[in-house]
PDB file of C-alpha atoms in Angstrom:
ATOM      1  CA  MET X   1     -49.119  17.337  20.733  1.00  0.00           C
ATOM      2  CA  ASN X   2     -49.077  15.261  17.549  1.00  0.00           C
ATOM      3  CA  LEU X   3     -50.598  17.487  14.915  1.00  0.00           C
ATOM      4  CA  GLU X   4     -49.436  15.165  12.147  1.00  0.00           C
ATOM      5  CA  ARG X   5     -51.912  12.599  13.470  1.00  0.00           C
ATOM      6  CA  GLU X   6     -54.650  15.051  14.485  1.00  0.00           C
ATOM      7  CA  TRP X   7     -54.623  16.875  11.142  1.00  0.00           C
ATOM      8  CA  ALA X   8     -53.897  13.889   8.913  1.00  0.00           C
ATOM      9  CA  ASN X   9     -57.341  13.769   7.305  1.00  0.00           C
ATOM     10  CA  LEU X  10     -58.302  17.443   7.406  1.00  0.00           C
ATOM     11  CA  THR X  11     -59.895  18.855   4.286  1.00  0.00           C
ATOM     12  CA  PRO X  12     -59.573  22.575   3.470  1.00  0.00           C
ATOM     13  CA  ARG X  13     -63.177  23.022   4.614  1.00  0.00           C
ATOM     14  CA  ASP X  14     -62.362  21.313   7.930  1.00  0.00           C
ATOM     15  CA  ALA X  15     -59.272  23.512   8.317  1.00  0.00           C
ATOM     16  CA  ILE X  16     -61.256  26.713   7.792  1.00  0.00           C
ATOM     17  CA  ALA X  17     -63.763  25.647  10.449  1.00  0.00           C
ATOM     18  CA  LEU X  18     -60.904  24.824  12.830  1.00  0.00           C
ATOM     19  CA  GLN X  19     -59.287  28.191  12.125  1.00  0.00           C
ATOM     20  CA  ARG X  20     -62.465  30.055  12.997  1.00  0.00           C
ATOM     21  CA  ASN X  21     -62.823  28.148  16.239  1.00  0.00           C
ATOM     22  CA  THR X  22     -59.147  28.522  17.216  1.00  0.00           C
ATOM     23  CA  ALA X  23     -59.197  32.267  16.444  1.00  0.00           C
ATOM     24  CA  THR X  24     -61.587  32.785  19.358  1.00  0.00           C
ATOM     25  CA  ALA X  25     -58.712  31.886  21.711  1.00  0.00           C
ATOM     26  CA  VAL X  26     -56.324  34.546  20.362  1.00  0.00           C
ATOM     27  CA  ILE X  27     -55.441  37.271  22.883  1.00  0.00           C
ATOM     28  CA  THR X  28     -54.400  40.677  21.545  1.00  0.00           C
ATOM     29  CA  GLU X  29     -53.615  42.290  24.879  1.00  0.00           C
ATOM     30  CA  ASP X  30     -50.232  42.322  26.576  1.00  0.00           C
ATOM     31  CA  GLN X  31     -49.741  39.171  28.626  1.00  0.00           C
ATOM     32  CA  LEU X  32     -45.981  38.816  28.310  1.00  0.00           C
ATOM     33  CA  PRO X  33     -43.450  37.591  30.828  1.00  0.00           C
ATOM     34  CA  VAL X  34     -40.193  39.458  31.272  1.00  0.00           C
ATOM     35  CA  VAL X  35     -38.733  38.902  27.807  1.00  0.00           C
ATOM     36  CA  ARG X  36     -35.154  37.697  28.043  1.00  0.00           C
ATOM     37  CA  THR X  37     -35.124  35.590  24.889  1.00  0.00           C
ATOM     38  CA  VAL X  38     -36.747  36.054  21.491  1.00  0.00           C
ATOM     39  CA  ALA X  39     -36.996  33.408  18.790  1.00  0.00           C
ATOM     40  CA  GLY X  40     -37.257  33.596  15.033  1.00  0.00           C
ATOM     41  CA  VAL X  41     -39.455  30.974  13.391  1.00  0.00           C
ATOM     42  CA  ASP X  42     -39.480  30.107   9.699  1.00  0.00           C
ATOM     43  CA  VAL X  43     -40.366  27.173   7.469  1.00  0.00           C
ATOM     44  CA  GLY X  44     -38.787  26.313   4.152  1.00  0.00           C
ATOM     45  CA  PHE X  45     -39.645  23.518   1.745  1.00  0.00           C
ATOM     46  CA  GLU X  46     -36.809  21.307   0.577  1.00  0.00           C
ATOM     47  CA  ASN X  47     -39.121  19.964  -2.104  1.00  0.00           C
ATOM     48  CA  LYS X  48     -42.877  19.595  -2.537  1.00  0.00           C
ATOM     49  CA  HIS X  49     -42.892  16.703  -0.062  1.00  0.00           C
ATOM     50  CA  THR X  50     -40.653  17.914   2.803  1.00  0.00           C
ATOM     51  CA  ALA X  51     -40.907  20.921   5.127  1.00  0.00           C
ATOM     52  CA  ARG X  52     -37.941  22.189   7.144  1.00  0.00           C
ATOM     53  CA  ALA X  53     -38.537  24.373  10.195  1.00  0.00           C
ATOM     54  CA  ALA X  54     -35.927  26.515  11.875  1.00  0.00           C
ATOM     55  CA  VAL X  55     -36.219  28.121  15.298  1.00  0.00           C
ATOM     56  CA  VAL X  56     -33.366  30.316  16.490  1.00  0.00           C
ATOM     57  CA  VAL X  57     -33.417  31.696  20.042  1.00  0.00           C
ATOM     58  CA  LEU X  58     -31.599  34.988  20.609  1.00  0.00           C
ATOM     59  CA  ASP X  59     -30.696  36.857  23.746  1.00  0.00           C
ATOM     60  CA  ALA X  60     -33.168  39.753  23.744  1.00  0.00           C
ATOM     61  CA  ALA X  61     -30.546  42.246  24.921  1.00  0.00           C
ATOM     62  CA  THR X  62     -27.621  41.329  22.664  1.00  0.00           C
ATOM     63  CA  LEU X  63     -29.439  39.575  19.776  1.00  0.00           C
ATOM     64  CA  GLU X  64     -26.816  36.843  19.918  1.00  0.00           C
ATOM     65  CA  PRO X  65     -27.987  33.247  19.319  1.00  0.00           C
ATOM     66  CA  VAL X  66     -28.277  31.087  22.443  1.00  0.00           C
ATOM     67  CA  ASP X  67     -30.072  28.030  21.027  1.00  0.00           C
ATOM     68  CA  HIS X  68     -31.461  26.696  17.776  1.00  0.00           C
ATOM     69  CA  ALA X  69     -33.297  23.706  16.376  1.00  0.00           C
ATOM     70  CA  LEU X  70     -34.128  22.298  12.958  1.00  0.00           C
ATOM     71  CA  ALA X  71     -36.850  19.790  12.130  1.00  0.00           C
ATOM     72  CA  ARG X  72     -38.061  18.081   8.986  1.00  0.00           C
ATOM     73  CA  LEU X  73     -41.440  16.457   8.311  1.00  0.00           C
ATOM     74  CA  PRO X  74     -43.349  15.248   5.280  1.00  0.00           C
ATOM     75  CA  VAL X  75     -45.902  17.785   4.050  1.00  0.00           C
ATOM     76  CA  SER X  76     -49.378  16.331   4.473  1.00  0.00           C
ATOM     77  CA  PHE X  77     -51.627  19.345   3.780  1.00  0.00           C
ATOM     78  CA  PRO X  78     -52.051  20.901   0.322  1.00  0.00           C
ATOM     79  CA  TYR X  79     -50.992  24.453  -0.499  1.00  0.00           C
ATOM     80  CA  VAL X  80     -54.070  26.623   0.008  1.00  0.00           C
ATOM     81  CA  PRO X  81     -53.694  30.411   0.483  1.00  0.00           C
ATOM     82  CA  GLY X  82     -54.847  31.336   3.982  1.00  0.00           C
ATOM     83  CA  LEU X  83     -54.262  27.829   5.321  1.00  0.00           C
ATOM     84  CA  LEU X  84     -50.465  27.781   5.433  1.00  0.00           C
ATOM     85  CA  SER X  85     -50.356  27.151   9.180  1.00  0.00           C
ATOM     86  CA  PHE X  86     -51.666  23.634   8.543  1.00  0.00           C
ATOM     87  CA  ARG X  87     -48.543  22.956   6.491  1.00  0.00           C
ATOM     88  CA  GLU X  88     -46.149  24.738   8.842  1.00  0.00           C
ATOM     89  CA  CYS X  89     -47.280  24.292  12.457  1.00  0.00           C
ATOM     90  CA  PRO X  90     -46.544  20.551  12.785  1.00  0.00           C
ATOM     91  CA  VAL X  91     -42.899  20.905  11.784  1.00  0.00           C
ATOM     92  CA  VAL X  92     -42.430  24.087  13.835  1.00  0.00           C
ATOM     93  CA  LEU X  93     -43.761  22.330  16.939  1.00  0.00           C
ATOM     94  CA  ARG X  94     -41.293  19.530  16.288  1.00  0.00           C
ATOM     95  CA  ALA X  95     -38.436  22.063  16.195  1.00  0.00           C
ATOM     96  CA  LEU X  96     -39.659  23.903  19.296  1.00  0.00           C
ATOM     97  CA  SER X  97     -39.750  20.637  21.242  1.00  0.00           C
ATOM     98  CA  SER X  98     -36.033  20.135  20.500  1.00  0.00           C
ATOM     99  CA  LEU X  99     -34.888  23.406  22.078  1.00  0.00           C
ATOM    100  CA  SER X 100     -32.992  23.527  25.349  1.00  0.00           C
ATOM    101  CA  VAL X 101     -34.026  27.165  25.910  1.00  0.00           C
ATOM    102  CA  THR X 102     -37.736  27.934  25.781  1.00  0.00           C
ATOM    103  CA  PRO X 103     -38.145  31.391  24.196  1.00  0.00           C
ATOM    104  CA  ASP X 104     -40.197  34.085  25.865  1.00  0.00           C
ATOM    105  CA  LEU X 105     -41.453  35.506  22.563  1.00  0.00           C
ATOM    106  CA  LEU X 106     -41.811  34.136  19.021  1.00  0.00           C
ATOM    107  CA  LEU X 107     -41.348  36.270  15.909  1.00  0.00           C
ATOM    108  CA  CYS X 108     -42.791  34.218  13.066  1.00  0.00           C
ATOM    109  CA  ASP X 109     -42.182  34.649   9.364  1.00  0.00           C
ATOM    110  CA  GLY X 110     -45.834  35.045   8.425  1.00  0.00           C
ATOM    111  CA  GLN X 111     -49.069  36.653   9.551  1.00  0.00           C
ATOM    112  CA  GLY X 112     -50.585  36.993  12.982  1.00  0.00           C
ATOM    113  CA  ILE X 113     -54.143  38.311  13.026  1.00  0.00           C
ATOM    114  CA  ALA X 114     -53.615  40.048   9.649  1.00  0.00           C
ATOM    115  CA  HIS X 115     -55.444  37.134   8.097  1.00  0.00           C
ATOM    116  CA  PRO X 116     -58.961  36.721   6.655  1.00  0.00           C
ATOM    117  CA  ARG X 117     -59.986  34.626   9.659  1.00  0.00           C
ATOM    118  CA  ARG X 118     -57.567  36.305  12.092  1.00  0.00           C
ATOM    119  CA  LEU X 119     -55.428  33.184  12.467  1.00  0.00           C
ATOM    120  CA  GLY X 120     -52.197  33.314  10.536  1.00  0.00           C
ATOM    121  CA  VAL X 121     -49.312  31.041  11.456  1.00  0.00           C
ATOM    122  CA  ALA X 122     -48.070  33.317  14.271  1.00  0.00           C
ATOM    123  CA  SER X 123     -51.480  33.382  15.943  1.00  0.00           C
ATOM    124  CA  HIS X 124     -51.999  29.661  15.411  1.00  0.00           C
ATOM    125  CA  LEU X 125     -48.605  28.820  16.922  1.00  0.00           C
ATOM    126  CA  GLY X 126     -49.250  31.182  19.803  1.00  0.00           C
ATOM    127  CA  VAL X 127     -52.488  29.455  20.721  1.00  0.00           C
ATOM    128  CA  LEU X 128     -51.022  25.963  20.279  1.00  0.00           C
ATOM    129  CA  THR X 129     -47.950  26.675  22.426  1.00  0.00           C
ATOM    130  CA  GLY X 130     -49.289  29.342  24.776  1.00  0.00           C
ATOM    131  CA  LEU X 131     -46.297  31.528  23.899  1.00  0.00           C
ATOM    132  CA  PRO X 132     -46.555  35.228  23.011  1.00  0.00           C
ATOM    133  CA  SER X 133     -46.056  35.611  19.269  1.00  0.00           C
ATOM    134  CA  ILE X 134     -45.767  38.214  16.519  1.00  0.00           C
ATOM    135  CA  GLY X 135     -46.413  37.930  12.802  1.00  0.00           C
ATOM    136  CA  VAL X 136     -43.580  39.437  10.749  1.00  0.00           C
ATOM    137  CA  ALA X 137     -44.554  39.122   7.094  1.00  0.00           C
ATOM    138  CA  LYS X 138     -42.759  40.323   3.990  1.00  0.00           C
ATOM    139  CA  SER X 139     -45.976  40.751   2.009  1.00  0.00           C
ATOM    140  CA  ARG X 140     -49.631  41.595   2.590  1.00  0.00           C
ATOM    141  CA  LEU X 141     -52.272  38.890   2.784  1.00  0.00           C
ATOM    142  CA  VAL X 142     -55.300  41.031   3.527  1.00  0.00           C
ATOM    143  CA  GLY X 143     -56.110  44.673   4.321  1.00  0.00           C
ATOM    144  CA  THR X 144     -55.409  48.148   3.013  1.00  0.00           C
ATOM    145  CA  HIS X 145     -53.106  50.919   4.148  1.00  0.00           C
ATOM    146  CA  ASP X 146     -51.858  54.417   3.400  1.00  0.00           C
ATOM    147  CA  PRO X 147     -48.343  55.060   2.107  1.00  0.00           C
ATOM    148  CA  VAL X 148     -45.634  54.524   4.723  1.00  0.00           C
ATOM    149  CA  PRO X 149     -43.257  57.465   5.332  1.00  0.00           C
ATOM    150  CA  ASP X 150     -39.722  56.670   4.216  1.00  0.00           C
ATOM    151  CA  ARG X 151     -37.968  56.755   7.557  1.00  0.00           C
ATOM    152  CA  ARG X 152     -36.838  54.105  10.008  1.00  0.00           C
ATOM    153  CA  GLY X 153     -39.571  53.128  12.456  1.00  0.00           C
ATOM    154  CA  ALA X 154     -42.412  54.824  10.548  1.00  0.00           C
ATOM    155  CA  TRP X 155     -45.620  52.845  10.283  1.00  0.00           C
ATOM    156  CA  VAL X 156     -49.252  53.104   9.245  1.00  0.00           C
ATOM    157  CA  PRO X 157     -52.221  50.975  10.297  1.00  0.00           C
ATOM    158  CA  LEU X 158     -53.210  47.958   8.228  1.00  0.00           C
ATOM    159  CA  ARG X 159     -57.012  47.843   8.132  1.00  0.00           C
ATOM    160  CA  ASP X 160     -59.594  45.328   7.066  1.00  0.00           C
ATOM    161  CA  GLY X 161     -62.692  47.455   6.783  1.00  0.00           C
ATOM    162  CA  ASP X 162     -62.944  49.386  10.042  1.00  0.00           C
ATOM    163  CA  GLU X 163     -60.727  46.971  11.979  1.00  0.00           C
ATOM    164  CA  VAL X 164     -57.013  47.560  12.539  1.00  0.00           C
ATOM    165  CA  ILE X 165     -55.400  44.164  12.033  1.00  0.00           C
ATOM    166  CA  GLY X 166     -51.749  45.166  11.991  1.00  0.00           C
ATOM    167  CA  ALA X 167     -49.229  47.742  10.861  1.00  0.00           C
ATOM    168  CA  VAL X 168     -47.075  48.382   7.819  1.00  0.00           C
ATOM    169  CA  LEU X 169     -43.650  49.139   9.244  1.00  0.00           C
ATOM    170  CA  ARG X 170     -40.605  50.726   7.604  1.00  0.00           C
ATOM    171  CA  THR X 171     -37.679  49.155   9.434  1.00  0.00           C
ATOM    172  CA  ARG X 172     -35.073  51.006   7.409  1.00  0.00           C
ATOM    173  CA  GLN X 173     -35.120  54.020   5.111  1.00  0.00           C
ATOM    174  CA  GLY X 174     -35.270  53.138   1.434  1.00  0.00           C
ATOM    175  CA  VAL X 175     -36.459  49.522   1.832  1.00  0.00           C
ATOM    176  CA  LYS X 176     -39.852  47.888   1.438  1.00  0.00           C
ATOM    177  CA  PRO X 177     -41.914  47.843   4.631  1.00  0.00           C
ATOM    178  CA  LEU X 178     -42.892  44.751   6.616  1.00  0.00           C
ATOM    179  CA  PHE X 179     -46.387  43.701   7.648  1.00  0.00           C
ATOM    180  CA  ILE X 180     -46.548  43.325  11.421  1.00  0.00           C
ATOM    181  CA  SER X 181     -49.477  41.938  13.364  1.00  0.00           C
ATOM    182  CA  PRO X 182     -50.074  40.582  16.857  1.00  0.00           C
ATOM    183  CA  GLY X 183     -49.978  36.822  16.975  1.00  0.00           C
ATOM    184  CA  HIS X 184     -51.014  36.000  20.530  1.00  0.00           C
ATOM    185  CA  ARG X 185     -50.744  37.526  24.021  1.00  0.00           C
ATOM    186  CA  LEU X 186     -49.571  40.995  23.003  1.00  0.00           C
ATOM    187  CA  SER X 187     -50.875  44.220  21.501  1.00  0.00           C
ATOM    188  CA  LEU X 188     -49.970  45.806  18.189  1.00  0.00           C
ATOM    189  CA  ALA X 189     -47.992  48.560  19.925  1.00  0.00           C
ATOM    190  CA  THR X 190     -45.910  46.019  21.812  1.00  0.00           C
ATOM    191  CA  ALA X 191     -45.430  43.929  18.673  1.00  0.00           C
ATOM    192  CA  LEU X 192     -44.008  46.965  16.871  1.00  0.00           C
ATOM    193  CA  GLU X 193     -41.682  47.748  19.783  1.00  0.00           C
ATOM    194  CA  TRP X 194     -40.265  44.238  19.793  1.00  0.00           C
ATOM    195  CA  VAL X 195     -39.803  44.050  16.045  1.00  0.00           C
ATOM    196  CA  MET X 196     -37.854  47.307  16.051  1.00  0.00           C
ATOM    197  CA  ALA X 197     -35.842  46.109  19.062  1.00  0.00           C
ATOM    198  CA  CYS X 198     -34.722  43.151  16.948  1.00  0.00           C
ATOM    199  CA  VAL X 199     -33.808  45.240  13.887  1.00  0.00           C
ATOM    200  CA  THR X 200     -30.168  46.183  13.327  1.00  0.00           C
ATOM    201  CA  ARG X 201     -29.011  47.535   9.974  1.00  0.00           C
ATOM    202  CA  TYR X 202     -31.104  45.223   7.807  1.00  0.00           C
ATOM    203  CA  ARG X 203     -34.687  45.277   6.613  1.00  0.00           C
ATOM    204  CA  LEU X 204     -35.543  42.091   8.521  1.00  0.00           C
ATOM    205  CA  PRO X 205     -35.228  41.701  12.298  1.00  0.00           C
ATOM    206  CA  GLU X 206     -32.362  39.478  13.417  1.00  0.00           C
ATOM    207  CA  THR X 207     -34.828  36.816  14.533  1.00  0.00           C
ATOM    208  CA  THR X 208     -36.207  36.502  11.013  1.00  0.00           C
ATOM    209  CA  ARG X 209     -32.788  36.693   9.381  1.00  0.00           C
ATOM    210  CA  TRP X 210     -31.467  33.785  11.431  1.00  0.00           C
ATOM    211  CA  ALA X 211     -34.556  31.601  11.055  1.00  0.00           C
ATOM    212  CA  ASP X 212     -34.899  32.346   7.348  1.00  0.00           C
ATOM    213  CA  GLY X 213     -31.239  31.544   6.804  1.00  0.00           C
ATOM    214  CA  LEU X 214     -31.437  28.171   8.537  1.00  0.00           C
ATOM    215  CA  ALA X 215     -34.742  27.187   6.931  1.00  0.00           C
ATOM    216  CA  SER X 216     -33.561  28.014   3.413  1.00  0.00           C
ATOM    217  CA  ASP X 217     -31.123  26.467   0.954  1.00  0.00           C
ATOM    218  CA  ARG X 218     -28.472  28.695   2.560  1.00  0.00           C
ATOM    219  CA  GLY X 219     -28.883  26.810   5.833  1.00  0.00           C
ATOM    220  CA  GLN X 220     -25.401  25.319   6.006  1.00  0.00           C
ATOM    221  CA  ARG X 221     -23.731  28.738   5.829  1.00  0.00           C
ATOM    222  CA  TRP X 222     -25.882  29.966   8.723  1.00  0.00           C
ATOM    223  CA  LEU X 223     -25.273  26.770  10.692  1.00  0.00           C
ATOM    224  CA  ASP X 224     -21.544  27.311  10.288  1.00  0.00           C
ATOM    225  CA  ARG X 225     -21.940  30.698  12.004  1.00  0.00           C
ATOM    226  CA  LEU X 226     -23.394  28.958  15.065  1.00  0.00           C
ATOM    227  CA  LYS X 227     -20.349  26.740  15.608  1.00  0.00           C
TER     228      LYS X 227
END
């Protein structure tokens, strides 16, 4: 799948139309395999011209890394809020294709269906790859919610009108909550279970911590830990 070529001439209007069409393929019911490996996915930008994707595969039981891949590509789509997957998916697919271990579940740094057109990067990647995916976002893109109780594992629904599009989850007492939403092939309840299963003593799940570390300017320090 060469998205760089397929999306080379997309305009924002074209991308919105494609999002709406692709969103019809998103599944928000549990269709997971036995999950033995989980992967964190994140994209950083080395400069305004170059995107760097990191995918780190962890053993689901121990949360120890078993595989990882980095990829770099020129950025061909402009920054438009709500259309970030068109900047990020091509380079993530390049990284995924370099893995030796295909993950059973993706935890993506970004939104799943908690998106105006129900197709954040986690949902878009899920449909493109066929893999179950979860959106694990640090901030809200759309929706409203009640205050989240200050205890580990507490959550409240994230709603867009009458529709529940995700959850606002407190992974640790005394820290800001995360915005969790199904990406593809799993329910909100299962998404929350897997995020908490990947959380240790930090705010972010280990999947996100590893992928964020490798995709960022701190990448070399995290790479050194994999040696």
